[in-house]
Short mmCIF file of C-alpha atoms in Angstrom, two decimals:
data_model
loop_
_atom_site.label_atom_id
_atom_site.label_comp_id
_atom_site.label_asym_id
_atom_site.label_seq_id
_atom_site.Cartn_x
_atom_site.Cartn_y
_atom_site.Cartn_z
CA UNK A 259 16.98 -76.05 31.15
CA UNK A 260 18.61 -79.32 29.79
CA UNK A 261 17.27 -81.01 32.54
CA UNK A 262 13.53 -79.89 32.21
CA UNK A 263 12.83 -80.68 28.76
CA UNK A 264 9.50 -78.83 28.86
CA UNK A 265 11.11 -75.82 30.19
CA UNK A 266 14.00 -76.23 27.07
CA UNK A 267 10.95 -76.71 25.10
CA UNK A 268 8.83 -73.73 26.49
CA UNK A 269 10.75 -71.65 28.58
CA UNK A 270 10.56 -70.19 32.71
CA UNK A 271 7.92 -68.35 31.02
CA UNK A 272 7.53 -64.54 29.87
CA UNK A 273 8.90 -62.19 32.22
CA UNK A 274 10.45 -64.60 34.79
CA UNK A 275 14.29 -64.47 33.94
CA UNK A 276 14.01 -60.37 33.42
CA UNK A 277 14.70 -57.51 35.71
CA UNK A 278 11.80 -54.90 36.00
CA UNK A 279 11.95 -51.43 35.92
CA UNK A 280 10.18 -50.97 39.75
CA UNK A 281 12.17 -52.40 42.40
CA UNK A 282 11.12 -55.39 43.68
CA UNK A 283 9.13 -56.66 40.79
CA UNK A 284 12.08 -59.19 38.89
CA UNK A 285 10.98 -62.45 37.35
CA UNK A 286 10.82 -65.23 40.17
CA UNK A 287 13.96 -67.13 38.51
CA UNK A 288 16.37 -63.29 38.27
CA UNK A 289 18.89 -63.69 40.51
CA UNK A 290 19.53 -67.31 40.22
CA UNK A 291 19.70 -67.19 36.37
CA UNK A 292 21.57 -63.38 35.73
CA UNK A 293 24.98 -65.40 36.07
CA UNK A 294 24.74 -66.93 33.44
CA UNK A 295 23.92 -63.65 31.36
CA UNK A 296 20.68 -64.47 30.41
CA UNK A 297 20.46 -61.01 28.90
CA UNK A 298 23.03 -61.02 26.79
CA UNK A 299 21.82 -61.65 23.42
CA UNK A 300 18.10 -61.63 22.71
CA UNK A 301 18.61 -65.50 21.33
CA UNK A 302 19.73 -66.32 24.98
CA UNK A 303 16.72 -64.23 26.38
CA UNK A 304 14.12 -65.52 23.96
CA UNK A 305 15.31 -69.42 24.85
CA UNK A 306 15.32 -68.81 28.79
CA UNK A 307 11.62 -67.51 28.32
CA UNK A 308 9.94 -68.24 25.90
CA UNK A 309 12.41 -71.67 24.81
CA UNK A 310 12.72 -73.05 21.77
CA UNK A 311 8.98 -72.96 20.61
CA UNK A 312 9.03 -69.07 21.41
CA UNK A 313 12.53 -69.04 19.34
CA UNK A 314 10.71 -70.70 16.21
CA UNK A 315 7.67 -68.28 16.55
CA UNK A 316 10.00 -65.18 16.47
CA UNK A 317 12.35 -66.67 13.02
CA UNK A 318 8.79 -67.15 11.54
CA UNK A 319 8.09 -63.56 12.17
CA UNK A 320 10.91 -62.62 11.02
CA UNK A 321 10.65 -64.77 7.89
CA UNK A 322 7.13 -63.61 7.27
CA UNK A 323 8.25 -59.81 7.56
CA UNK A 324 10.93 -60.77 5.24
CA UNK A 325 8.81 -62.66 2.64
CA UNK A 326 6.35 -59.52 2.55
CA UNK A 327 9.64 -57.08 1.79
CA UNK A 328 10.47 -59.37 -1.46
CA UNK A 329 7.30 -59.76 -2.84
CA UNK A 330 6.77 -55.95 -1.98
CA UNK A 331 10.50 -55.30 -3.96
CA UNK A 332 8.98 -57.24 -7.09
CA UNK A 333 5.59 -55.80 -7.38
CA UNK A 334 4.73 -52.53 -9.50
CA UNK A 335 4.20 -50.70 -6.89
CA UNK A 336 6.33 -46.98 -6.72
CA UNK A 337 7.27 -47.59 -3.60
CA UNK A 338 8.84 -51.27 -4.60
CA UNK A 339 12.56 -49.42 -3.07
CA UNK A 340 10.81 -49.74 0.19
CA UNK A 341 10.86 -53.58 -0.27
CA UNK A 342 14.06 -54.07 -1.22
CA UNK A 343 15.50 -51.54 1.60
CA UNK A 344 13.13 -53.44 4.48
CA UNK A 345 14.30 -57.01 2.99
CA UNK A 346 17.77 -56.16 4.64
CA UNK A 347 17.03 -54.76 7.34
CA UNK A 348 14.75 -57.56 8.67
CA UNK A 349 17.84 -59.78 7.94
CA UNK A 350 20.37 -57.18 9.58
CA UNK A 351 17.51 -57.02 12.88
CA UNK A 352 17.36 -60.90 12.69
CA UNK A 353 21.36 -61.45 12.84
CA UNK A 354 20.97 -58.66 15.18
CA UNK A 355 19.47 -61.17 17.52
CA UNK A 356 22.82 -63.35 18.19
CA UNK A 357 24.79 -60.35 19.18
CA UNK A 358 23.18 -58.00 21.89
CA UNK A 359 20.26 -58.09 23.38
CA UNK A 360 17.97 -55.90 20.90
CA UNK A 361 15.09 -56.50 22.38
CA UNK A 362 14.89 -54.15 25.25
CA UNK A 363 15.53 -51.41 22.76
CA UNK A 364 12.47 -50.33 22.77
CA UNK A 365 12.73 -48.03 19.70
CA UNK A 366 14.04 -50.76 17.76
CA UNK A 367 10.88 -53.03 18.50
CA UNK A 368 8.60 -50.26 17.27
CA UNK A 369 10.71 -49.65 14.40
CA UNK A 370 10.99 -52.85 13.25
CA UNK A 371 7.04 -53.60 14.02
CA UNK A 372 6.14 -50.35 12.96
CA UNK A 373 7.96 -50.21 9.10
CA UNK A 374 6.65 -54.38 9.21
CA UNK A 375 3.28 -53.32 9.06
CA UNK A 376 3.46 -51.22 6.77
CA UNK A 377 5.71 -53.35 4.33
CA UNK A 378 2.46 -55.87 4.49
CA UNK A 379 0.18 -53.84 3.98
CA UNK A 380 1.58 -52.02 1.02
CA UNK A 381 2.32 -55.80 -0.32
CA UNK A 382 -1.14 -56.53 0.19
CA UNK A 383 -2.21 -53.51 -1.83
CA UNK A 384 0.10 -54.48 -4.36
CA UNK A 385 -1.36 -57.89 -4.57
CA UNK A 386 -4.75 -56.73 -4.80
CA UNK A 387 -4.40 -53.81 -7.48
CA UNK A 388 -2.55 -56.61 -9.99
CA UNK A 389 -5.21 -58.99 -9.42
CA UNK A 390 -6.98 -60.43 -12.46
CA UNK A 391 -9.54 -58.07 -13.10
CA UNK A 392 -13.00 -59.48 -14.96
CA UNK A 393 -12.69 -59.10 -18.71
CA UNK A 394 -15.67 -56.95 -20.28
CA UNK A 395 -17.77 -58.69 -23.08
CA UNK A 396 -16.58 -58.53 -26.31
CA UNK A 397 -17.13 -55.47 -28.23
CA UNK A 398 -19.39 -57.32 -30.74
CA UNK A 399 -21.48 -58.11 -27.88
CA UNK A 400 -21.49 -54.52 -26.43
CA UNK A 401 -24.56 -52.32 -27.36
CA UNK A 402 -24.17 -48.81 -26.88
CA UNK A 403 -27.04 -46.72 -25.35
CA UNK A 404 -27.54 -43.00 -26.70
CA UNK A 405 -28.82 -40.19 -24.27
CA UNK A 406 -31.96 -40.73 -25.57
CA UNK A 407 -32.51 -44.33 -24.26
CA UNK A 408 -31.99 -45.94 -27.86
CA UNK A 409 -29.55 -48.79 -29.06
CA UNK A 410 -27.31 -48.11 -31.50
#
């Protein structure tokens, strides 16, 4: 990859470095690259790939996810735990990363996309239930109407 500084940049491309589950139907560069245990980590998967652009796109999910869990942890929410809880294990998934290869778990994808969704959206809801809400006229200015239709 050092060589081809478009392929360090962007990868062999998705799928090409991977073995498949029907025989006969491994990424073009499988063999030649499985020596150098491509599959190992998911860092070292995710960089023979997808390279380094594909690396930074995956931190900034991860960051995202992670940004969503905090503000989730300091809103009003009841369920603010679920913030806190999520905010480590997005870091704990991350580091994750440089030791095995998590991403062919593929419970732990779902899991981890699965509990992110629903981090952001319960941050969104939090965000939108403590927006600034219009203020209602003064109560000088109020008039109240009776049943009858008249202004009191």
């Amino acid at each position: 990859l050092a060589e081809n500084w478009m392929q360090l940049l962007f990868g062999l491309g998705p799928g090409n470095v991977s073995a498949a589950f029907l025989p006969g139907m491994d990424g073009a560069y499988y063999e030649q690259y499985q020596r150098y245990g491509v599959s190992m980590t998911s860092i070292g998967y995710i960089i023979w790939e997808l390279g380094l652009m594909g690396l930074l796109v995956y931190a900034s999910l991860f960051v995202v996810m992670w940004k969503n869990a905090r503000a989730l942890a300091k809103s009003n929410l009841e369920l603010h735990w679920l913030g806190g809880w999520w905010s480590v294990c997005v870091v704990l998934f991350f580091l994750g990363f440089f030791y095995k290869d998590l991403l062919r778990f593929d419970e732990m994808g779902f899991l981890i996309f699965f509990f992110g969704g629903v981090v952001s959206a319960l941050r969104n809801y939090a965000a939108e239930s403590t927006a600034p809400v219009r203020r209602a006229r003064p109560a000088a200015a109020r008039k109240k109407l009776t049943l009858a239709g008249q202004v009191s």
